Short mmCIF file of C-alpha atoms in Angstrom, two decimals:
data_model
loop_
_atom_site.label_atom_id
_atom_site.label_comp_id
_atom_site.label_asym_id
_atom_site.label_seq_id
_atom_site.Cartn_x
_atom_site.Cartn_y
_atom_site.Cartn_z
CA MET A 1157 65.81 59.45 27.48
CA THR A 1158 69.23 58.92 25.68
CA THR A 1159 69.18 57.26 22.65
CA PRO A 1160 71.81 54.21 23.04
CA PRO A 1161 75.06 54.59 20.88
CA PRO A 1162 75.16 52.67 17.50
CA PRO A 1163 76.31 49.05 17.76
CA THR A 1164 79.85 49.04 16.58
CA LYS A 1165 81.90 46.10 14.71
CA PRO A 1166 83.55 43.47 16.87
CA ALA A 1167 87.57 43.91 16.80
CA MET A 1168 89.58 41.54 14.95
CA ASP A 1169 92.91 39.97 16.39
CA ALA A 1170 95.90 40.69 14.56
CA GLU A 1171 96.04 36.95 13.61
CA THR A 1172 92.53 37.10 11.94
CA LEU A 1173 93.58 40.30 10.16
CA GLU A 1174 96.74 38.79 8.77
CA PHE A 1175 94.59 35.92 7.79
CA ILE A 1176 92.08 38.23 5.99
CA ARG A 1177 94.94 40.33 4.39
CA SER A 1178 97.06 37.17 3.13
CA LEU A 1179 93.74 35.87 1.35
CA PHE A 1180 93.02 38.68 -0.21
CA ALA A 1181 96.87 39.47 -1.40
CA LEU A 1182 96.53 35.28 -2.89
CA VAL A 1183 93.35 36.42 -5.03
CA ARG A 1184 95.24 39.96 -6.27
CA GLU A 1185 98.69 37.77 -7.45
CA GLY A 1186 96.76 34.96 -8.81
CA ASP A 1187 97.51 32.48 -6.52
CA THR A 1188 95.26 29.80 -7.52
CA GLU A 1189 96.86 26.60 -6.22
CA GLN A 1190 97.53 28.17 -2.44
CA LEU A 1191 93.65 29.57 -2.88
CA ALA A 1192 92.23 26.11 -3.85
CA LEU A 1193 94.00 24.69 -0.61
CA MET A 1194 92.23 27.61 1.26
CA VAL A 1195 89.07 27.09 -0.35
CA SER A 1196 89.00 23.27 0.24
CA LYS A 1197 89.40 24.48 4.02
CA GLY A 1198 86.28 26.19 3.87
CA VAL A 1199 87.41 29.87 3.58
CA PRO A 1200 84.06 31.36 1.68
CA VAL A 1201 84.11 32.13 -1.64
CA ASN A 1202 82.16 35.14 -1.32
CA PHE A 1203 84.23 36.91 1.26
CA ARG A 1204 84.47 40.96 0.82
CA ASN A 1205 87.12 42.98 2.00
CA GLU A 1206 86.90 46.50 3.58
CA LYS A 1207 86.32 47.74 0.18
CA GLY A 1208 83.65 45.43 -0.35
CA ASP A 1209 85.41 44.00 -2.98
CA SER A 1210 84.57 40.41 -3.41
CA LEU A 1211 87.51 37.58 -3.90
CA ILE A 1212 85.95 37.10 -7.73
CA MET A 1213 86.28 41.17 -8.28
CA LEU A 1214 89.83 41.24 -7.22
CA ALA A 1215 90.41 37.85 -9.55
CA SER A 1216 88.92 38.98 -12.33
CA TYR A 1217 89.68 42.31 -12.41
CA HIS A 1218 93.50 41.51 -11.88
CA GLY A 1219 93.28 39.27 -15.41
CA HIS A 1220 93.54 35.94 -13.36
CA LEU A 1221 91.78 33.35 -15.18
CA ALA A 1222 92.56 30.36 -13.60
CA THR A 1223 92.07 31.99 -10.19
CA SER A 1224 88.59 33.59 -11.59
CA ARG A 1225 87.50 30.02 -12.59
CA LEU A 1226 88.25 28.19 -9.48
CA LEU A 1227 86.29 30.59 -7.06
CA LEU A 1228 83.37 30.64 -10.13
CA GLU A 1229 83.35 26.86 -9.75
CA ALA A 1230 83.27 26.81 -6.32
CA GLY A 1231 80.49 29.10 -6.03
CA ALA A 1232 81.31 32.52 -6.30
CA ASP A 1233 78.46 35.06 -6.95
CA PRO A 1234 79.49 37.02 -10.12
CA ASN A 1235 77.10 39.72 -9.57
CA VAL A 1236 78.03 40.85 -5.91
CA PRO A 1237 79.13 44.77 -6.89
CA ASN A 1238 81.80 46.21 -4.68
CA ASP A 1239 80.96 49.61 -2.50
CA GLN A 1240 81.18 51.36 -5.84
CA GLY A 1241 78.34 49.52 -7.14
CA GLN A 1242 80.90 47.99 -9.99
CA THR A 1243 80.20 44.19 -11.14
CA PRO A 1244 83.01 41.98 -12.05
CA LEU A 1245 81.95 42.07 -15.25
CA ALA A 1246 81.91 45.96 -15.73
CA GLY A 1247 85.55 45.50 -14.27
CA VAL A 1248 86.75 43.11 -16.85
CA ALA A 1249 85.15 45.43 -19.44
CA TYR A 1250 86.92 48.23 -17.94
CA LYS A 1251 90.36 46.15 -18.23
CA GLY A 1252 89.60 44.18 -21.50
CA TYR A 1253 89.88 40.81 -20.42
CA LEU A 1254 87.95 38.81 -22.89
CA GLU A 1255 88.27 35.15 -21.55
CA ILE A 1256 87.35 36.29 -18.01
CA ALA A 1257 84.12 38.28 -19.55
CA GLU A 1258 83.18 35.19 -21.36
CA LEU A 1259 83.72 33.13 -18.11
CA LEU A 1260 81.90 35.20 -16.05
CA LEU A 1261 78.89 35.23 -18.47
CA GLN A 1262 78.97 31.46 -18.61
CA HIS A 1263 78.51 32.09 -14.61
CA ARG A 1264 75.40 33.71 -14.92
CA ALA A 1265 76.83 37.44 -14.44
CA HIS A 1266 74.47 39.82 -15.73
CA VAL A 1267 75.06 41.51 -18.94
CA GLU A 1268 72.85 44.61 -18.25
CA GLY A 1269 74.12 44.76 -14.50
CA ALA A 1270 74.57 48.45 -13.92
CA SER A 1271 76.60 50.75 -11.31
CA PRO A 1272 74.86 53.26 -9.23
CA ASP A 1273 75.57 55.86 -12.07
CA GLY A 1274 74.00 53.51 -14.91
CA LYS A 1275 77.16 52.26 -16.60
CA THR A 1276 76.57 48.66 -17.68
CA PRO A 1277 79.43 46.80 -18.45
CA LEU A 1278 78.82 47.11 -22.44
CA MET A 1279 79.31 51.08 -21.92
CA MET A 1280 82.41 50.48 -19.96
CA ALA A 1281 83.41 48.46 -22.74
CA ALA A 1282 82.47 50.94 -25.68
CA MET A 1283 84.21 53.85 -23.58
CA PHE A 1284 87.41 51.75 -23.54
CA ASN A 1285 87.65 51.05 -27.23
CA ARG A 1286 87.50 47.34 -25.97
CA LEU A 1287 85.59 46.04 -29.25
CA PRO A 1288 85.83 42.39 -28.67
CA ILE A 1289 84.55 42.19 -25.34
CA VAL A 1290 81.36 44.84 -26.86
CA GLU A 1291 80.85 42.27 -29.50
CA LEU A 1292 80.71 39.67 -26.70
CA LEU A 1293 78.04 41.32 -24.63
CA LEU A 1294 75.98 42.17 -27.68
CA ARG A 1295 76.01 38.48 -28.39
CA HIS A 1296 74.67 37.97 -24.76
CA GLY A 1297 71.79 40.32 -24.86
CA ALA A 1298 73.24 43.96 -23.89
CA ARG A 1299 71.36 46.45 -24.85
CA ALA A 1300 73.15 49.26 -26.82
CA ASP A 1301 70.28 51.73 -26.28
CA THR A 1302 70.24 51.64 -22.33
CA VAL A 1303 71.05 54.83 -21.02
CA ASP A 1304 73.24 55.86 -18.07
CA SER A 1305 72.23 58.85 -15.39
CA ARG A 1306 73.15 61.45 -17.55
CA ARG A 1307 71.18 60.28 -20.56
CA MET A 1308 74.30 58.56 -22.30
CA THR A 1309 74.31 55.36 -24.30
CA ALA A 1310 77.30 52.95 -25.16
CA ILE A 1311 77.76 55.07 -28.42
CA SER A 1312 77.70 58.73 -26.86
CA LEU A 1313 80.08 57.27 -24.73
CA ALA A 1314 82.61 55.93 -26.91
CA ARG A 1315 81.89 58.93 -29.11
CA THR A 1316 83.41 61.02 -25.75
CA MET A 1317 86.03 58.96 -24.85
CA ASN A 1318 87.49 58.73 -28.46
CA ALA A 1319 87.07 55.22 -28.81
CA PRO A 1320 87.10 54.48 -32.68
CA ASP A 1321 86.65 50.85 -32.97
CA THR A 1322 83.82 50.77 -30.62
CA LEU A 1323 82.15 53.76 -31.77
CA ALA A 1324 82.65 52.78 -35.65
CA TYR A 1325 81.41 49.16 -34.57
CA LEU A 1326 77.92 50.27 -32.56
CA GLU A 1327 77.25 53.08 -35.21
CA LYS A 1328 77.13 50.12 -37.92
CA LEU A 1329 74.59 48.50 -35.56
CA ALA A 1330 72.55 51.47 -34.93
CA THR A 1331 72.33 52.06 -38.86
CA GLY A 1332 71.98 48.23 -39.63
CA SER A 1333 74.48 48.21 -42.02
CA GLN A 1334 76.44 45.03 -40.37
CA SER A 1335 79.60 43.98 -42.01
#
């Protein structure tokens, strides 16, 4: 008895591929007006590319506040990770986009949403010295004592990455001497 071959993905025609490429280019460039037109005509806001990046992942990661707002208000899911397991909130925590982090949290982004290696958005912000985002995430319930797969916390990661502002802030919180 022979095993049937695994199913293959249907091939896309050149026109469909070009449409998909142009859609993702609009998002990366932050062309909110053109994207709004496409969304109004039925483009799914949770569409993902071959790397698993959703439209909201790319809009937020590239710092496009208006484009991110459009997608979220149209129903984009802020918690869909890409193929690497990174969520939009972790991406903006890494990049330092405070307003977009606030927007994602307003649309129910999971503050503790961790990647496969256990890194949370707070850890990303702490590692890259993004103090305003660390403060925001903590106000929204992020836990500073969460550990990743290597048993590292936000404090230990900030120390390892030489992130002086976030390290000092988190250490003050840990000792209870907030100022």
